Short mmCIF file of C-alpha atoms in Angstrom, two decimals:
data_model
loop_
_atom_site.label_atom_id
_atom_site.label_comp_id
_atom_site.label_asym_id
_atom_site.label_seq_id
_atom_site.Cartn_x
_atom_site.Cartn_y
_atom_site.Cartn_z
CA UNK A 14 -60.50 -36.49 -34.78
CA UNK A 15 -60.87 -33.94 -32.00
CA UNK A 16 -57.85 -35.43 -30.26
CA UNK A 17 -55.61 -33.93 -32.96
CA UNK A 18 -56.74 -30.46 -31.90
CA UNK A 19 -55.41 -31.25 -28.41
CA UNK A 20 -52.03 -32.24 -29.84
CA UNK A 21 -51.99 -29.16 -32.05
CA UNK A 22 -52.88 -26.96 -29.06
CA UNK A 23 -49.99 -28.38 -27.01
CA UNK A 24 -47.53 -27.83 -29.88
CA UNK A 25 -48.90 -24.32 -30.39
CA UNK A 26 -48.37 -23.61 -26.68
CA UNK A 27 -44.76 -24.73 -26.97
CA UNK A 28 -44.32 -22.57 -30.09
CA UNK A 29 -45.72 -19.48 -28.35
CA UNK A 30 -43.56 -20.14 -25.27
CA UNK A 31 -40.38 -20.48 -27.35
CA UNK A 32 -41.32 -17.36 -29.32
CA UNK A 33 -41.81 -15.34 -26.14
CA UNK A 34 -38.48 -16.30 -24.56
CA UNK A 35 -36.63 -16.89 -27.85
CA UNK A 36 -34.99 -20.02 -26.53
CA UNK A 37 -35.46 -23.71 -26.02
CA UNK A 38 -36.38 -25.81 -23.01
CA UNK A 39 -33.85 -24.36 -20.55
CA UNK A 40 -34.85 -20.73 -21.10
CA UNK A 41 -38.52 -21.67 -21.32
CA UNK A 42 -38.30 -23.42 -17.93
CA UNK A 43 -36.63 -20.37 -16.34
CA UNK A 44 -39.33 -18.11 -17.85
CA UNK A 45 -42.17 -20.25 -16.49
CA UNK A 46 -40.51 -20.45 -13.08
CA UNK A 47 -40.36 -16.68 -12.87
CA UNK A 48 -43.82 -15.95 -14.21
CA UNK A 49 -46.04 -18.86 -13.08
CA UNK A 50 -44.41 -21.44 -10.80
CA UNK A 51 -42.35 -19.12 -8.58
CA UNK A 52 -44.42 -20.05 -5.51
CA UNK A 53 -43.62 -23.75 -5.89
CA UNK A 54 -39.86 -23.32 -5.61
CA UNK A 55 -39.09 -25.78 -8.38
CA UNK A 56 -35.50 -25.90 -9.70
CA UNK A 57 -35.22 -24.89 -13.37
CA UNK A 58 -33.75 -28.26 -14.33
CA UNK A 59 -36.80 -30.12 -12.96
CA UNK A 60 -39.19 -27.94 -14.94
CA UNK A 61 -36.98 -28.28 -18.04
CA UNK A 62 -37.11 -32.10 -17.77
CA UNK A 63 -40.89 -31.94 -17.39
CA UNK A 64 -41.19 -29.76 -20.50
CA UNK A 65 -39.01 -32.14 -22.51
CA UNK A 66 -41.09 -35.12 -21.35
CA UNK A 67 -44.33 -33.35 -22.26
CA UNK A 68 -43.02 -32.32 -25.68
CA UNK A 69 -41.72 -35.81 -26.58
CA UNK A 70 -44.86 -37.56 -25.29
CA UNK A 71 -47.03 -35.15 -27.30
CA UNK A 72 -45.10 -35.92 -30.50
CA UNK A 73 -45.29 -39.68 -29.89
CA UNK A 74 -48.97 -39.52 -28.97
CA UNK A 75 -49.77 -37.54 -32.12
CA UNK A 76 -47.87 -40.09 -34.25
CA UNK A 77 -49.68 -43.00 -32.55
CA UNK A 78 -53.08 -41.38 -33.02
CA UNK A 79 -52.31 -40.56 -36.65
CA UNK A 80 -51.33 -44.18 -37.36
CA UNK A 81 -54.45 -45.39 -35.56
CA UNK A 82 -56.83 -43.15 -37.51
CA UNK A 83 -54.95 -43.82 -40.75
CA UNK A 84 -55.03 -47.63 -40.53
CA UNK A 85 -58.23 -48.30 -38.61
CA UNK A 86 -60.74 -49.20 -41.34
CA UNK A 87 -63.66 -49.25 -38.87
CA UNK A 88 -63.65 -45.45 -38.93
CA UNK A 89 -64.15 -45.69 -42.71
CA UNK A 90 -67.07 -48.13 -42.33
CA UNK A 91 -65.58 -51.59 -42.99
CA UNK A 92 -63.43 -54.38 -41.51
CA UNK A 93 -60.96 -56.13 -43.78
CA UNK A 94 -61.37 -59.92 -43.87
CA UNK A 95 -58.45 -62.31 -43.97
CA UNK A 96 -57.77 -64.06 -47.28
CA UNK A 97 -58.28 -67.71 -48.17
CA UNK A 98 -56.95 -70.01 -45.49
CA UNK A 99 -57.07 -67.29 -42.86
CA UNK A 100 -58.78 -67.53 -39.50
CA UNK A 101 -61.94 -66.00 -38.10
CA UNK A 102 -61.49 -63.28 -35.51
CA UNK A 103 -63.68 -61.19 -33.22
CA UNK A 104 -63.78 -57.40 -33.21
CA UNK A 105 -65.02 -55.46 -30.17
CA UNK A 106 -66.91 -52.46 -31.56
CA UNK A 107 -68.94 -49.56 -30.21
CA UNK A 108 -71.97 -48.38 -32.22
CA UNK A 109 -73.08 -44.82 -31.44
CA UNK A 110 -76.57 -43.49 -32.19
CA UNK A 111 -76.55 -39.82 -31.31
CA UNK A 112 -75.95 -39.72 -27.56
CA UNK A 113 -76.53 -43.47 -27.18
CA UNK A 114 -73.94 -46.18 -27.73
CA UNK A 115 -73.94 -49.96 -27.76
CA UNK A 116 -70.97 -52.31 -27.35
CA UNK A 117 -71.06 -55.35 -29.64
CA UNK A 118 -68.80 -58.22 -30.71
CA UNK A 119 -68.66 -58.98 -34.44
CA UNK A 120 -67.30 -62.26 -35.87
CA UNK A 121 -65.28 -61.67 -39.04
CA UNK A 122 -64.89 -64.79 -41.20
CA UNK A 123 -62.17 -65.16 -43.89
CA UNK A 124 -63.11 -64.14 -47.40
CA UNK A 125 -64.63 -66.66 -49.81
CA UNK A 126 -64.00 -66.49 -53.58
CA UNK A 127 -66.51 -66.69 -56.40
CA UNK A 128 -66.21 -69.30 -59.16
CA UNK A 129 -65.12 -66.66 -61.63
CA UNK A 130 -62.38 -65.45 -59.27
CA UNK A 131 -61.17 -69.02 -58.72
CA UNK A 132 -60.98 -69.68 -62.47
CA UNK A 133 -59.11 -66.43 -63.01
CA UNK A 134 -56.61 -67.34 -60.26
CA UNK A 135 -56.06 -70.81 -61.77
CA UNK A 136 -55.28 -69.15 -65.09
CA UNK A 137 -52.79 -66.81 -63.40
CA UNK A 138 -51.20 -69.79 -61.62
CA UNK A 139 -50.75 -71.73 -64.88
CA UNK A 140 -49.15 -68.66 -66.46
CA UNK A 141 -46.79 -68.11 -63.48
CA UNK A 142 -45.57 -71.72 -63.20
CA UNK A 143 -42.78 -71.66 -65.88
CA UNK A 144 -41.07 -68.57 -64.43
CA UNK A 145 -41.51 -69.81 -60.84
CA UNK A 146 -39.93 -73.14 -61.76
CA UNK A 147 -37.27 -72.25 -64.34
CA UNK A 148 -36.48 -68.62 -63.59
CA UNK A 149 -34.65 -67.11 -66.60
CA UNK A 150 -33.81 -70.49 -68.20
CA UNK A 151 -35.66 -71.31 -71.45
CA UNK A 152 -37.76 -74.49 -71.29
CA UNK A 153 -35.94 -75.97 -74.32
CA UNK A 154 -32.48 -75.65 -72.71
CA UNK A 155 -32.38 -76.37 -68.99
CA UNK A 156 -28.80 -76.81 -67.69
CA UNK A 157 -29.14 -75.95 -64.00
CA UNK A 158 -31.24 -76.85 -60.95
CA UNK A 159 -34.92 -75.98 -61.15
CA UNK A 160 -37.20 -74.77 -58.35
CA UNK A 161 -40.26 -76.62 -57.12
CA UNK A 162 -42.18 -73.87 -55.23
CA UNK A 163 -44.96 -75.15 -52.98
CA UNK A 164 -46.85 -71.84 -53.18
CA UNK A 165 -47.27 -69.02 -55.68
CA UNK A 166 -46.94 -65.38 -54.69
CA UNK A 167 -50.29 -63.64 -54.30
CA UNK A 168 -52.33 -66.80 -54.94
CA UNK A 169 -54.06 -69.00 -52.31
CA UNK A 170 -52.84 -72.29 -53.83
CA UNK A 171 -50.61 -75.13 -52.68
CA UNK A 172 -48.44 -76.77 -55.37
CA UNK A 173 -47.04 -80.32 -55.49
CA UNK A 174 -44.49 -81.26 -58.16
CA UNK A 175 -43.79 -84.52 -59.98
CA UNK A 176 -41.16 -85.47 -62.57
CA UNK A 177 -41.27 -88.35 -65.04
CA UNK A 178 -37.46 -88.55 -65.10
CA UNK A 179 -36.23 -88.56 -61.49
CA UNK A 180 -32.95 -89.97 -62.80
CA UNK A 181 -32.34 -86.66 -64.61
CA UNK A 182 -34.07 -84.13 -62.31
CA UNK A 183 -34.43 -85.21 -58.70
CA UNK A 184 -37.64 -84.72 -56.69
CA UNK A 185 -36.24 -81.55 -55.12
CA UNK A 186 -35.29 -80.03 -58.49
CA UNK A 187 -31.60 -80.94 -58.41
CA UNK A 188 -30.08 -81.51 -61.85
CA UNK A 189 -28.23 -84.85 -61.89
CA UNK A 190 -25.23 -85.76 -64.04
CA UNK A 191 -27.16 -88.25 -66.22
CA UNK A 192 -28.62 -85.90 -68.84
CA UNK A 193 -27.79 -86.61 -72.49
CA UNK A 194 -25.46 -83.97 -73.99
CA UNK A 195 -27.92 -83.81 -76.92
CA UNK A 196 -30.79 -83.07 -74.56
CA UNK A 197 -33.20 -85.19 -72.50
CA UNK A 198 -36.96 -84.45 -72.63
CA UNK A 199 -38.52 -84.24 -69.16
CA UNK A 200 -42.14 -83.59 -68.20
CA UNK A 201 -42.77 -81.78 -64.93
CA UNK A 202 -46.28 -81.93 -63.47
CA UNK A 203 -47.59 -79.35 -61.01
CA UNK A 204 -50.67 -80.33 -58.98
CA UNK A 205 -52.35 -77.04 -57.97
CA UNK A 206 -54.73 -77.43 -55.03
CA UNK A 207 -57.39 -74.99 -53.85
CA UNK A 208 -59.33 -76.73 -51.09
CA UNK A 209 -60.63 -79.93 -52.66
CA UNK A 210 -60.23 -78.58 -56.21
CA UNK A 211 -56.98 -79.97 -57.69
CA UNK A 212 -55.80 -79.25 -61.21
CA UNK A 213 -52.67 -80.47 -62.98
CA UNK A 214 -50.46 -78.41 -65.26
CA UNK A 215 -47.64 -79.96 -67.32
CA UNK A 216 -44.36 -78.24 -68.07
CA UNK A 217 -42.29 -79.87 -70.82
CA UNK A 218 -38.58 -79.08 -70.76
CA UNK A 219 -35.39 -80.30 -72.40
CA UNK A 220 -32.53 -80.97 -69.99
CA UNK A 221 -28.84 -80.71 -70.88
CA UNK A 222 -25.75 -81.47 -68.76
CA UNK A 223 -24.93 -78.79 -66.22
CA UNK A 224 -22.82 -75.93 -67.54
CA UNK A 225 -19.96 -76.11 -65.06
CA UNK A 226 -17.64 -73.28 -64.12
CA UNK A 227 -13.88 -73.90 -64.13
CA UNK A 228 -13.92 -74.49 -60.37
CA UNK A 229 -16.91 -76.87 -60.54
CA UNK A 230 -15.31 -78.76 -63.46
CA UNK A 231 -12.07 -79.10 -61.49
CA UNK A 232 -13.90 -80.40 -58.41
CA UNK A 233 -15.80 -82.91 -60.55
CA UNK A 234 -12.55 -84.09 -62.10
CA UNK A 235 -10.98 -84.53 -58.63
CA UNK A 236 -13.96 -86.51 -57.32
CA UNK A 237 -13.90 -88.76 -60.41
CA UNK A 238 -10.17 -89.36 -59.92
CA UNK A 239 -10.72 -90.32 -56.26
CA UNK A 240 -13.60 -92.62 -57.23
CA UNK A 241 -11.43 -94.36 -59.87
CA UNK A 242 -8.69 -95.07 -57.32
CA UNK A 243 -10.99 -96.65 -54.73
CA UNK A 244 -13.62 -99.28 -54.24
CA UNK A 245 -16.06 -99.76 -51.33
CA UNK A 246 -14.05 -102.79 -50.13
CA UNK A 247 -10.88 -100.76 -49.50
CA UNK A 248 -10.00 -100.25 -45.84
CA UNK A 249 -8.64 -96.76 -46.56
CA UNK A 250 -9.73 -94.07 -49.01
CA UNK A 251 -6.76 -93.60 -51.35
CA UNK A 252 -6.01 -90.06 -52.51
CA UNK A 253 -4.43 -90.05 -56.01
CA UNK A 254 -0.88 -88.72 -56.42
CA UNK A 255 -1.70 -87.12 -59.76
CA UNK A 256 -4.82 -85.72 -61.44
CA UNK A 257 -4.92 -85.10 -65.18
CA UNK A 258 -1.15 -85.53 -65.37
CA UNK A 259 -0.48 -83.01 -62.60
CA UNK A 260 0.97 -84.06 -59.22
CA UNK A 261 -1.39 -83.48 -56.32
CA UNK A 262 -0.46 -82.66 -52.71
CA UNK A 263 -3.22 -83.18 -50.14
CA UNK A 264 -3.86 -81.55 -46.78
CA UNK A 265 -6.84 -81.23 -44.50
CA UNK A 266 -8.73 -77.96 -44.91
CA UNK A 267 -8.30 -75.84 -41.79
CA UNK A 268 -6.18 -78.54 -40.18
CA UNK A 269 -3.19 -76.48 -39.03
CA UNK A 270 -4.46 -73.80 -36.69
CA UNK A 271 -1.02 -72.80 -35.42
CA UNK A 272 -0.80 -69.58 -37.45
CA UNK A 273 -4.30 -68.47 -36.45
CA UNK A 274 -3.51 -69.17 -32.78
CA UNK A 275 -0.26 -67.21 -33.10
CA UNK A 276 -2.11 -64.29 -34.68
CA UNK A 277 -4.78 -64.44 -31.97
CA UNK A 278 -2.11 -64.44 -29.28
CA UNK A 279 -0.34 -61.50 -30.96
CA UNK A 280 -3.56 -59.44 -31.09
CA UNK A 281 -4.42 -60.39 -27.51
CA UNK A 282 -0.96 -59.41 -26.28
CA UNK A 283 -1.24 -55.99 -28.00
CA UNK A 284 -4.66 -55.45 -26.42
CA UNK A 285 -3.27 -56.41 -23.01
CA UNK A 286 -0.36 -54.01 -23.44
CA UNK A 287 -2.64 -51.12 -24.36
CA UNK A 288 -4.98 -52.08 -21.54
CA UNK A 289 -2.07 -52.10 -19.12
CA UNK A 290 -0.92 -48.68 -20.34
CA UNK A 291 -4.42 -47.24 -19.93
CA UNK A 292 -4.81 -48.86 -16.51
CA UNK A 293 -1.41 -47.54 -15.46
CA UNK A 294 -2.35 -44.02 -16.49
CA UNK A 295 -5.69 -44.35 -14.72
CA UNK A 296 -4.01 -45.73 -11.60
CA UNK A 297 -1.48 -42.88 -11.64
CA UNK A 298 -4.25 -40.30 -11.93
CA UNK A 299 -6.23 -41.99 -9.15
CA UNK A 300 -3.13 -42.10 -6.93
CA UNK A 301 -2.53 -38.40 -7.57
CA UNK A 302 -6.09 -37.55 -6.53
CA UNK A 303 -5.84 -39.67 -3.38
CA UNK A 304 -2.52 -38.06 -2.45
CA UNK A 305 -4.11 -34.63 -2.71
CA UNK A 306 -7.13 -35.75 -0.65
CA UNK A 307 -4.90 -37.17 2.13
CA UNK A 308 -2.48 -34.23 2.22
CA UNK A 309 -4.61 -31.92 4.48
CA UNK A 310 -5.07 -34.74 7.03
CA UNK A 311 -1.35 -35.50 7.12
CA UNK A 312 -0.29 -31.88 7.63
CA UNK A 313 -2.99 -31.09 10.20
CA UNK A 314 -2.23 -34.27 12.16
CA UNK A 315 1.50 -33.46 12.10
CA UNK A 316 0.81 -29.94 13.41
CA UNK A 317 -1.32 -31.41 16.20
CA UNK A 318 1.38 -33.89 17.25
CA UNK A 319 4.14 -31.25 17.12
CA UNK A 320 2.05 -28.93 19.28
CA UNK A 321 1.63 -31.84 21.73
CA UNK A 322 5.41 -31.86 22.23
CA UNK A 323 6.51 -34.76 19.99
CA UNK A 324 9.57 -34.52 17.80
CA UNK A 325 9.25 -34.64 14.03
CA UNK A 326 10.51 -38.24 13.83
CA UNK A 327 8.26 -39.43 16.67
CA UNK A 328 5.24 -37.73 15.10
CA UNK A 329 5.77 -39.55 11.78
CA UNK A 330 6.34 -42.88 13.53
CA UNK A 331 3.12 -42.45 15.52
CA UNK A 332 1.18 -41.57 12.36
CA UNK A 333 2.58 -44.69 10.62
CA UNK A 334 1.68 -46.85 13.63
CA UNK A 335 -1.89 -45.52 13.71
CA UNK A 336 -2.26 -46.17 9.96
CA UNK A 337 -1.02 -49.78 10.37
CA UNK A 338 -3.56 -50.36 13.13
CA UNK A 339 -6.28 -48.94 10.88
CA UNK A 340 -5.34 -51.36 8.09
CA UNK A 341 -5.41 -54.31 10.49
CA UNK A 342 -8.92 -53.31 11.56
CA UNK A 343 -10.17 -53.29 7.97
CA UNK A 344 -9.50 -49.66 7.14
CA UNK A 345 -9.13 -48.40 3.58
CA UNK A 346 -5.72 -48.06 1.93
CA UNK A 347 -4.74 -44.38 1.67
CA UNK A 348 -1.95 -43.31 -0.66
CA UNK A 349 -0.87 -40.30 1.41
CA UNK A 350 -0.32 -42.39 4.53
CA UNK A 351 1.41 -45.05 2.42
CA UNK A 352 4.03 -42.39 1.72
CA UNK A 353 4.34 -41.82 5.47
CA UNK A 354 4.93 -45.59 5.90
CA UNK A 355 7.69 -45.51 3.26
CA UNK A 356 9.18 -42.46 4.98
CA UNK A 357 9.34 -44.28 8.33
CA UNK A 358 10.76 -47.40 6.64
CA UNK A 359 13.58 -45.29 5.14
CA UNK A 360 14.39 -43.82 8.53
CA UNK A 361 14.34 -47.27 10.17
CA UNK A 362 16.79 -48.52 7.51
CA UNK A 363 19.30 -45.92 8.58
CA UNK A 364 18.66 -42.99 6.29
CA UNK A 365 18.86 -39.60 7.87
CA UNK A 366 15.66 -37.65 8.33
CA UNK A 367 16.77 -35.14 5.69
CA UNK A 368 17.34 -37.85 3.07
CA UNK A 369 14.08 -39.57 3.98
CA UNK A 370 12.10 -36.31 3.55
CA UNK A 371 13.78 -35.61 0.19
CA UNK A 372 12.97 -39.15 -1.00
CA UNK A 373 9.32 -38.67 -0.01
CA UNK A 374 9.10 -35.46 -2.04
CA UNK A 375 10.61 -37.14 -5.11
CA UNK A 376 8.40 -40.27 -4.83
CA UNK A 377 5.12 -38.43 -4.43
CA UNK A 378 5.61 -36.43 -7.69
CA UNK A 379 3.16 -33.85 -6.36
CA UNK A 380 3.97 -30.18 -5.82
CA UNK A 381 2.21 -30.20 -2.45
CA UNK A 382 4.37 -33.02 -1.10
CA UNK A 383 7.52 -31.46 -2.54
CA UNK A 384 6.70 -28.22 -0.75
CA UNK A 385 5.98 -30.19 2.42
CA UNK A 386 9.30 -32.05 2.13
CA UNK A 387 11.16 -28.79 1.47
CA UNK A 388 9.72 -27.27 4.66
CA UNK A 389 10.80 -30.32 6.69
CA UNK A 390 14.31 -30.34 5.16
CA UNK A 391 14.69 -26.60 5.79
CA UNK A 392 13.68 -27.17 9.41
CA UNK A 393 16.28 -29.94 9.79
CA UNK A 394 19.14 -27.99 8.18
CA UNK A 395 18.57 -24.42 9.34
CA UNK A 396 15.91 -24.68 11.98
CA UNK A 397 12.74 -22.70 11.86
CA UNK A 398 10.80 -21.33 14.74
CA UNK A 399 7.86 -20.66 12.45
CA UNK A 400 7.55 -24.26 11.18
CA UNK A 401 4.26 -24.91 12.98
CA UNK A 402 2.80 -21.65 11.64
CA UNK A 403 3.97 -22.52 8.12
CA UNK A 404 2.51 -26.03 8.39
CA UNK A 405 -0.76 -24.64 9.76
CA UNK A 406 -1.02 -22.28 6.79
CA UNK A 407 -0.20 -25.14 4.44
CA UNK A 408 -2.95 -27.25 6.05
CA UNK A 409 -5.55 -24.48 5.66
CA UNK A 410 -4.58 -23.93 2.03
CA UNK A 411 -4.72 -27.69 1.39
CA UNK A 412 -8.20 -27.92 2.93
CA UNK A 413 -9.40 -25.11 0.65
CA UNK A 414 -7.91 -26.92 -2.32
CA UNK A 415 -9.69 -30.10 -1.26
CA UNK A 416 -13.01 -28.24 -1.04
CA UNK A 417 -12.49 -26.92 -4.56
CA UNK A 418 -11.62 -30.43 -5.76
CA UNK A 419 -14.74 -31.82 -4.07
CA UNK A 420 -16.91 -29.24 -5.89
CA UNK A 421 -15.33 -30.24 -9.22
CA UNK A 422 -15.96 -33.93 -8.51
CA UNK A 423 -19.56 -33.13 -7.58
CA UNK A 424 -20.07 -31.31 -10.86
CA UNK A 425 -18.59 -34.26 -12.76
CA UNK A 426 -20.93 -36.63 -10.94
CA UNK A 427 -23.90 -34.45 -11.87
CA UNK A 428 -22.81 -34.48 -15.52
CA UNK A 429 -22.52 -38.28 -15.49
CA UNK A 430 -26.10 -38.52 -14.19
CA UNK A 431 -27.54 -36.76 -17.27
CA UNK A 432 -27.40 -39.88 -19.46
CA UNK A 433 -29.05 -42.21 -16.88
CA UNK A 434 -31.70 -39.54 -16.30
CA UNK A 435 -32.47 -39.38 -20.02
CA UNK A 436 -32.67 -43.19 -20.12
CA UNK A 437 -35.15 -43.14 -17.24
CA UNK A 438 -37.16 -40.50 -19.11
CA UNK A 439 -37.27 -42.71 -22.21
CA UNK A 440 -38.35 -45.68 -20.08
CA UNK A 441 -41.16 -43.64 -18.55
CA UNK A 442 -42.29 -42.50 -22.01
CA UNK A 443 -42.15 -46.11 -23.26
CA UNK A 444 -44.24 -47.29 -20.30
CA UNK A 445 -46.81 -44.60 -21.02
CA UNK A 446 -46.93 -45.13 -24.79
CA UNK A 447 -46.72 -48.95 -24.96
CA UNK A 448 -50.39 -49.59 -24.02
CA UNK A 449 -51.49 -47.16 -26.74
CA UNK A 450 -49.42 -48.92 -29.41
CA UNK A 451 -50.47 -52.38 -28.18
CA UNK A 452 -54.16 -51.48 -28.27
CA UNK A 453 -53.69 -50.01 -31.75
CA UNK A 454 -51.94 -53.14 -33.06
#
């Protein structure tokens, strides 16, 4: 039992630690990092995970040890045998004599019963037979199926049943339709076997016709009407047009599945619509993020080409050409440069540069691209000597925005990793604790 002091000591250590820092695992980990593990340079989250793992494993280990010491009868000086019909098994034990110990294997045979115990169990079996067979039905008025149990609860016997009127009660206990309305006496015989010792007990009952419900009576009436209309020599089974003076219309149960298929299609179509709406919203959000990620590259590349002496139109055409070559070589589709392709397509179709830039700003539905388009339109209409400086500032601001977005995405990724980390922790705990439970069982 000394192991429980270890568990108690670990829990006490946790209690003292939480009392000192007045917090849970996060604050406790930071406290330990400052006071004890500062030289190791461990992040607080690593130490917090280690504390959680230690705490959970201590609780599970204490529970496993408690169950072991509670259920293991060897510690109380005996081994429980299996009952009648059980199997022999071997126990590996350790006998300690002071500082010495000896390992030994002990064969444990199933329990044998004394004659008095056997007689007492036969008496209990005879007393339990009527209720096991008839349930709540009185023996002098049986109007439903009876049970023929092959074993009795809590008794090591096998039971075989016989009936002297199989035309009234079948061998499986089914009540047939041949009982006299005034009652038919039937004797049921139960052969109770315990090894080679077999004893017979008789159960006398009076059987009456089954007490049918309205539905069962109606089904019986229908089957009798079908039987009266047909004979085994008929090629077809004739279904009567009327039963008990009422016209009957027949159809195959579950034959027409059209309505169920229509309902299934309706539900499936609704699910597809909602799925499409959700996918559309997700695609729109993804496109928005990709447009923002591509925006710094587009502006910085445009500034570079303008500084190299190209006109605005030539710069966009060159960017579109480079993007097409990238796609042909297996490059990834990029939403920002797709907008540049559409811009060049508009200009090739005859739209003026001003109209093409305005269309790009409206299509992108992003404030960054609208600002970009406004700068280009202003340059076309009024001219601007400071366009390159404005675009350079826009590129720097866009790069800063992208860095901020990257940090947010990194934090989201770290949050998503919490659940897999906890699953891995549970797997590790299961791997550690499984051998203890298996050895206990």
